[in-house]
């Protein structure tokens, strides 16, 4: 497709993709979506979103972060140029910055984002091909496979090996992705994981933009903005409802652990007196501290300690 066509396709794809990835209290919640003017780039759109993702983190990371963790995404869209920034709700030294430019070519531009010499030395160029690159099997759908999809409205597809060299209508999305996580012992692992995660999202999203072309092709910018608003309202309501349910379930579980019924009254067991064995445990804990001060049964985790010195 062309850069001009993708202006509509991108907005449609992001709105629908975000909705499909939002379930069980996780996904993309839109906080703000308003017109924005920049002195250098002109008229555009500013969006702020919360990406709830604790369940999407790798197992090694879940032990260190709260259950409700989210990224804040701030994006300035001056199509065909955009800037996006991500920060984390609980990790102040983590950030992602993405600069994007769309051009009507097959990826032949060497430096369309005007990267300086120092950045060029660090840059690793990674070509993302929506036809040949493998997609996570959890997200694979035959109807979204460019190797089998054929557009009824435009006649485009299925894509064949070497399509990038012979396609008459083609554009490339150039993205400079800068990930920073300044925490000793975790920096390389987290930065590499974030780069892979972003690449996977871009691959899936752009495959979908092509496979969904019959649904958005012919829309005006006003049409797709209305679609975007509708999907955002539906997704926000679904995420908030799921989170309220999770909060309620968590609260009930905590009450049961403390021996408190749902109506707020305590169980028959008188916790204020406690058992003889509990008193002995408290006494031994106090002695063990060496100062007569009870020892806390919970020790601060790695990130709790890190927040104090950061």
Tab-separated table of C-alpha atoms in Angstrom:
chain	number	residue	atom	x	y	z
A	1	UNK	CA	0.000	0.000	0.000
A	2	UNK	CA	1.038	3.627	-0.303
A	3	UNK	CA	1.951	6.062	2.477
A	4	UNK	CA	-1.275	7.967	1.762
A	5	UNK	CA	-3.403	4.806	2.098
A	6	UNK	CA	-1.621	3.705	5.256
A	7	UNK	CA	-2.583	6.940	7.023
A	8	UNK	CA	-6.074	5.427	7.330
A	9	UNK	CA	-4.873	1.830	7.695
A	10	UNK	CA	-2.591	2.694	10.592
A	11	UNK	CA	-5.340	4.352	12.670
A	12	UNK	CA	-7.778	1.508	11.964
A	13	UNK	CA	-5.192	-1.179	12.745
A	14	UNK	CA	-4.049	0.396	16.038
A	15	UNK	CA	-7.626	0.850	17.297
A	16	UNK	CA	-8.701	-2.689	16.432
A	17	UNK	CA	-5.416	-4.347	17.423
A	18	UNK	CA	-5.505	-2.593	20.824
A	19	UNK	CA	-9.064	-3.788	21.393
A	20	UNK	CA	-8.237	-7.394	20.485
A	21	UNK	CA	-5.234	-7.415	22.840
A	22	UNK	CA	-7.271	-6.053	25.775
A	23	UNK	CA	-8.740	-8.723	28.025
A	24	UNK	CA	-8.905	-9.641	31.708
A	25	UNK	CA	-7.906	-6.174	32.908
A	26	UNK	CA	-4.911	-5.987	30.577
A	27	UNK	CA	-4.507	-4.130	27.322
A	28	UNK	CA	-4.577	-0.543	26.078
A	29	UNK	CA	-6.524	2.138	27.949
A	30	UNK	CA	-6.781	5.528	26.190
A	31	UNK	CA	-6.402	8.497	28.555
A	32	UNK	CA	-6.302	11.348	26.016
A	33	UNK	CA	-6.640	11.698	22.237
A	34	UNK	CA	-6.656	15.312	21.022
A	35	UNK	CA	-5.409	17.484	18.107
A	36	UNK	CA	-1.932	18.935	18.616
A	37	UNK	CA	0.141	21.531	16.775
A	38	UNK	CA	3.947	21.560	16.657
A	39	UNK	CA	5.968	24.558	15.387
A	40	UNK	CA	8.247	22.264	13.362
A	41	UNK	CA	5.934	19.441	12.265
A	42	UNK	CA	2.614	21.294	11.963
A	43	UNK	CA	-0.839	19.855	12.659
A	44	UNK	CA	-1.028	16.472	14.318
A	45	UNK	CA	-2.632	14.351	17.028
A	46	UNK	CA	-1.500	13.690	20.606
A	47	UNK	CA	-2.513	10.508	22.427
A	48	UNK	CA	-1.761	9.246	25.908
A	49	UNK	CA	-2.426	5.605	26.731
A	50	UNK	CA	-1.856	3.141	29.540
A	51	UNK	CA	-0.724	-0.291	28.443
A	52	UNK	CA	-1.548	-2.781	31.213
A	53	UNK	CA	0.781	-5.718	30.722
A	54	UNK	CA	1.733	-7.620	33.887
A	55	UNK	CA	0.510	-10.911	32.386
A	56	UNK	CA	2.568	-10.323	29.237
A	57	UNK	CA	5.869	-10.026	31.097
A	58	UNK	CA	8.337	-12.940	31.001
A	59	UNK	CA	8.284	-15.187	34.108
A	60	UNK	CA	11.655	-13.898	35.380
A	61	UNK	CA	10.269	-10.331	35.521
A	62	UNK	CA	6.929	-11.026	37.238
A	63	UNK	CA	8.570	-11.803	40.574
A	64	UNK	CA	9.923	-8.245	40.793
A	65	UNK	CA	6.958	-6.083	39.772
A	66	UNK	CA	3.469	-5.370	41.165
A	67	UNK	CA	0.416	-7.143	39.787
A	68	UNK	CA	-0.960	-3.942	38.241
A	69	UNK	CA	1.958	-2.612	36.202
A	70	UNK	CA	1.487	-0.468	33.141
A	71	UNK	CA	3.438	1.514	30.575
A	72	UNK	CA	2.438	5.082	29.794
A	73	UNK	CA	2.547	5.757	26.060
A	74	UNK	CA	2.679	9.338	24.799
A	75	UNK	CA	2.543	9.720	21.022
A	76	UNK	CA	2.726	12.725	18.723
A	77	UNK	CA	1.449	11.829	15.263
A	78	UNK	CA	2.444	14.286	12.514
A	79	UNK	CA	1.919	11.748	9.772
A	80	UNK	CA	4.034	10.653	7.926
A	81	UNK	CA	6.322	11.387	10.889
A	82	UNK	CA	5.581	10.298	14.493
A	83	UNK	CA	7.280	10.287	17.889
A	84	UNK	CA	6.377	7.884	20.712
A	85	UNK	CA	7.634	7.632	24.282
A	86	UNK	CA	7.036	4.907	26.874
A	87	UNK	CA	7.675	5.093	30.613
A	88	UNK	CA	6.847	2.610	33.380
A	89	UNK	CA	4.515	3.140	36.336
A	90	UNK	CA	6.922	1.625	38.880
A	91	UNK	CA	10.379	1.697	37.252
A	92	UNK	CA	11.567	5.303	36.777
A	93	UNK	CA	14.814	4.322	35.051
A	94	UNK	CA	13.076	2.520	32.178
A	95	UNK	CA	12.148	4.304	28.928
A	96	UNK	CA	11.537	3.629	25.259
A	97	UNK	CA	11.674	6.274	22.537
A	98	UNK	CA	10.570	5.586	18.961
A	99	UNK	CA	10.852	7.889	15.954
A	100	UNK	CA	9.003	6.835	12.811
A	101	UNK	CA	8.834	8.004	9.216
A	102	UNK	CA	6.809	6.434	6.399
A	103	UNK	CA	8.133	6.564	2.820
A	104	UNK	CA	6.941	5.235	-0.542
A	105	UNK	CA	9.794	2.760	-1.109
A	106	UNK	CA	10.840	-0.770	-0.146
A	107	UNK	CA	13.272	0.138	2.631
A	108	UNK	CA	15.985	1.611	0.409
A	109	UNK	CA	16.460	4.858	2.404
A	110	UNK	CA	19.661	4.775	4.457
A	111	UNK	CA	18.949	7.537	6.966
A	112	UNK	CA	15.511	9.092	6.462
A	113	UNK	CA	15.257	9.933	10.180
A	114	UNK	CA	18.442	12.035	10.029
A	115	UNK	CA	20.240	10.074	12.720
A	116	UNK	CA	23.533	11.658	13.813
A	117	UNK	CA	26.925	10.000	13.369
A	118	UNK	CA	27.153	8.785	16.955
A	119	UNK	CA	23.713	7.118	16.778
A	120	UNK	CA	24.562	5.582	13.400
A	121	UNK	CA	27.548	3.809	14.977
A	122	UNK	CA	25.249	2.194	17.571
A	123	UNK	CA	22.344	1.502	15.219
A	124	UNK	CA	21.468	-2.076	14.312
A	125	UNK	CA	19.337	-2.319	11.150
A	126	UNK	CA	16.669	-5.028	11.317
A	127	UNK	CA	14.408	-5.584	8.288
A	128	UNK	CA	10.892	-6.691	9.271
A	129	UNK	CA	9.142	-8.596	6.453
A	130	UNK	CA	5.405	-9.198	6.955
A	131	UNK	CA	5.534	-12.222	4.616
A	132	UNK	CA	8.587	-14.228	5.621
A	133	UNK	CA	9.147	-13.395	9.311
A	134	UNK	CA	7.562	-15.963	11.671
A	135	UNK	CA	4.704	-14.860	13.935
A	136	UNK	CA	4.129	-16.221	17.433
A	137	UNK	CA	1.801	-19.205	16.994
A	138	UNK	CA	-0.499	-17.787	19.700
A	139	UNK	CA	-1.314	-14.867	17.381
A	140	UNK	CA	-1.293	-16.635	14.020
A	141	UNK	CA	-4.537	-16.568	12.015
A	142	UNK	CA	-4.749	-17.975	8.524
A	143	UNK	CA	-7.033	-15.140	7.389
A	144	UNK	CA	-4.313	-12.657	8.434
A	145	UNK	CA	-1.484	-14.462	6.635
A	146	UNK	CA	-0.137	-12.337	3.716
A	147	UNK	CA	0.849	-15.588	1.980
A	148	UNK	CA	-2.830	-16.576	1.617
A	149	UNK	CA	-4.821	-13.316	1.903
A	150	UNK	CA	-6.215	-11.654	-1.235
A	151	UNK	CA	-7.978	-8.296	-1.084
A	152	UNK	CA	-11.371	-8.162	-2.800
A	153	UNK	CA	-11.401	-4.341	-2.955
A	154	UNK	CA	-7.873	-3.765	-4.267
A	155	UNK	CA	-6.924	-7.148	-5.799
A	156	UNK	CA	-3.659	-7.140	-3.847
A	157	UNK	CA	-2.194	-10.358	-2.459
A	158	UNK	CA	-1.351	-13.066	-1.817
A	159	UNK	CA	2.262	-11.924	-1.360
A	160	UNK	CA	4.968	-14.083	-2.921
A	161	UNK	CA	8.655	-14.478	-2.114
A	162	UNK	CA	10.512	-11.382	-3.333
A	163	UNK	CA	7.388	-9.170	-3.184
A	164	UNK	CA	9.419	-6.253	-1.835
A	165	UNK	CA	11.375	-6.072	-5.093
A	166	UNK	CA	8.472	-6.257	-7.531
A	167	UNK	CA	5.448	-4.641	-5.794
A	168	UNK	CA	4.159	-1.623	-7.734
A	169	UNK	CA	2.591	-0.020	-4.642
A	170	UNK	CA	4.780	-0.318	-1.546
A	171	UNK	CA	5.800	1.714	1.477
A	172	UNK	CA	8.258	1.232	4.329
A	173	UNK	CA	7.809	2.158	7.970
A	174	UNK	CA	11.215	3.294	9.290
A	175	UNK	CA	11.505	3.167	13.072
A	176	UNK	CA	14.381	4.122	15.328
A	177	UNK	CA	13.768	2.294	18.632
A	178	UNK	CA	15.868	3.372	21.627
A	179	UNK	CA	15.405	1.298	24.816
A	180	UNK	CA	17.023	2.302	28.114
A	181	UNK	CA	16.912	0.433	31.447
A	182	UNK	CA	19.545	1.679	33.880
A	183	UNK	CA	19.458	-0.931	36.628
A	184	UNK	CA	22.593	-2.905	37.427
A	185	UNK	CA	22.253	-6.618	36.710
A	186	UNK	CA	19.087	-6.283	34.617
A	187	UNK	CA	19.988	-3.720	31.942
A	188	UNK	CA	20.970	-5.977	29.035
A	189	UNK	CA	18.275	-8.583	29.688
A	190	UNK	CA	15.425	-6.038	29.894
A	191	UNK	CA	16.603	-3.955	26.917
A	192	UNK	CA	16.911	-7.045	24.699
A	193	UNK	CA	13.484	-8.310	25.817
A	194	UNK	CA	11.889	-4.907	25.080
A	195	UNK	CA	13.415	-4.766	21.586
A	196	UNK	CA	12.096	-8.262	20.778
A	197	UNK	CA	8.647	-7.424	22.168
A	198	UNK	CA	8.421	-4.223	20.103
A	199	UNK	CA	9.532	-6.056	16.959
A	200	UNK	CA	6.844	-8.723	17.494
A	201	UNK	CA	4.134	-6.077	17.933
A	202	UNK	CA	5.240	-4.242	14.776
A	203	UNK	CA	5.317	-7.467	12.748
A	204	UNK	CA	1.842	-8.566	13.844
A	205	UNK	CA	0.318	-5.087	13.532
A	206	UNK	CA	1.570	-4.502	9.992
A	207	UNK	CA	0.454	-7.963	8.859
A	208	UNK	CA	-2.998	-7.099	10.200
A	209	UNK	CA	-3.031	-3.687	8.506
A	210	UNK	CA	-2.558	-5.490	5.174
A	211	UNK	CA	-4.987	-8.346	5.918
A	212	UNK	CA	-7.698	-5.905	7.115
A	213	UNK	CA	-7.392	-3.619	4.073
A	214	UNK	CA	-10.888	-4.451	2.786
A	215	UNK	CA	-12.360	-3.184	6.058
A	216	UNK	CA	-10.649	0.231	6.104
A	217	UNK	CA	-9.951	0.924	2.418
A	218	UNK	CA	-12.210	3.768	1.259
A	219	UNK	CA	-12.636	5.288	4.741
A	220	UNK	CA	-12.030	9.016	5.170
A	221	UNK	CA	-9.973	10.412	8.042
A	222	UNK	CA	-13.257	11.456	9.708
A	223	UNK	CA	-14.616	7.902	9.327
A	224	UNK	CA	-11.590	6.278	10.915
A	225	UNK	CA	-11.481	8.827	13.762
A	226	UNK	CA	-15.084	7.938	14.634
A	227	UNK	CA	-14.212	4.244	14.512
A	228	UNK	CA	-11.195	4.952	16.732
A	229	UNK	CA	-13.315	6.784	19.340
A	230	UNK	CA	-15.878	3.964	19.444
A	231	UNK	CA	-13.237	1.257	19.905
A	232	UNK	CA	-11.432	3.275	22.582
A	233	UNK	CA	-14.607	3.760	24.640
A	234	UNK	CA	-15.451	0.055	24.396
A	235	UNK	CA	-11.907	-1.038	25.298
A	236	UNK	CA	-11.607	1.394	28.238
A	237	UNK	CA	-14.907	0.178	29.696
A	238	UNK	CA	-13.834	-3.472	29.361
A	239	UNK	CA	-10.442	-2.905	31.031
A	240	UNK	CA	-11.875	-0.884	33.938
A	241	UNK	CA	-14.641	-3.400	34.570
A	242	UNK	CA	-12.157	-6.283	34.642
A	243	UNK	CA	-9.801	-4.409	36.981
A	244	UNK	CA	-12.621	-3.529	39.380
A	245	UNK	CA	-13.543	-7.218	39.520
A	246	UNK	CA	-9.917	-8.197	40.172
A	247	UNK	CA	-9.681	-5.598	42.949
A	248	UNK	CA	-12.885	-6.896	44.515
A	249	UNK	CA	-11.744	-10.524	44.345
A	250	UNK	CA	-8.362	-9.574	45.815
A	251	UNK	CA	-10.002	-7.672	48.668
A	252	UNK	CA	-12.258	-10.628	49.512
A	253	UNK	CA	-9.282	-12.984	49.493
A	254	UNK	CA	-7.366	-10.727	51.898
A	255	UNK	CA	-10.338	-10.603	54.284
A	256	UNK	CA	-10.566	-14.387	54.309
A	257	UNK	CA	-6.867	-14.669	55.081
A	258	UNK	CA	-7.338	-12.325	58.060
A	259	UNK	CA	-10.437	-14.208	59.230
A	260	UNK	CA	-12.887	-11.414	58.432
A	261	UNK	CA	-16.254	-12.182	56.854
A	262	UNK	CA	-17.557	-10.211	53.879
A	263	UNK	CA	-19.802	-8.178	56.212
A	264	UNK	CA	-16.741	-6.915	58.087
A	265	UNK	CA	-17.150	-9.021	61.280
A	266	UNK	CA	-14.397	-11.272	62.588
A	267	UNK	CA	-14.650	-15.045	62.715
A	268	UNK	CA	-15.355	-16.888	65.984
A	269	UNK	CA	-11.625	-17.173	66.635
A	270	UNK	CA	-10.487	-14.279	68.842
A	271	UNK	CA	-7.394	-13.029	67.014
A	272	UNK	CA	-6.751	-10.341	69.601
A	273	UNK	CA	-5.737	-12.971	72.161
A	274	UNK	CA	-3.923	-15.282	69.792
A	275	UNK	CA	-2.759	-18.829	70.575
A	276	UNK	CA	0.035	-19.692	72.981
A	277	UNK	CA	2.241	-20.809	70.091
A	278	UNK	CA	1.728	-17.474	68.297
A	279	UNK	CA	2.773	-15.572	71.426
A	280	UNK	CA	5.909	-17.704	71.724
A	281	UNK	CA	6.788	-16.987	68.097
A	282	UNK	CA	6.372	-13.244	68.658
A	283	UNK	CA	8.530	-13.428	71.769
A	284	UNK	CA	11.305	-15.329	70.049
A	285	UNK	CA	11.215	-12.873	67.144
A	286	UNK	CA	11.658	-9.979	69.538
A	287	UNK	CA	14.610	-11.632	71.218
A	288	UNK	CA	16.183	-12.479	67.917
A	289	UNK	CA	16.435	-8.822	66.954
A	290	UNK	CA	18.881	-8.177	69.766
A	291	UNK	CA	17.216	-4.860	70.642
A	292	UNK	CA	13.769	-5.850	71.847
A	293	UNK	CA	12.224	-4.612	68.590
A	294	UNK	CA	10.101	-7.196	66.721
A	295	UNK	CA	11.618	-8.383	63.456
A	296	UNK	CA	9.422	-7.750	60.439
A	297	UNK	CA	8.279	-11.032	58.829
A	298	UNK	CA	8.633	-9.471	55.380
A	299	UNK	CA	11.939	-8.457	53.872
A	300	UNK	CA	12.055	-5.795	51.127
A	301	UNK	CA	12.516	-7.200	47.654
A	302	UNK	CA	15.190	-6.148	45.156
A	303	UNK	CA	13.126	-3.373	43.602
A	304	UNK	CA	12.008	-2.038	47.011
A	305	UNK	CA	15.646	-1.586	47.993
A	306	UNK	CA	16.489	-0.134	44.585
A	307	UNK	CA	13.802	2.563	44.866
A	308	UNK	CA	15.391	3.782	48.123
A	309	UNK	CA	18.800	4.438	46.623
A	310	UNK	CA	17.615	5.537	43.196
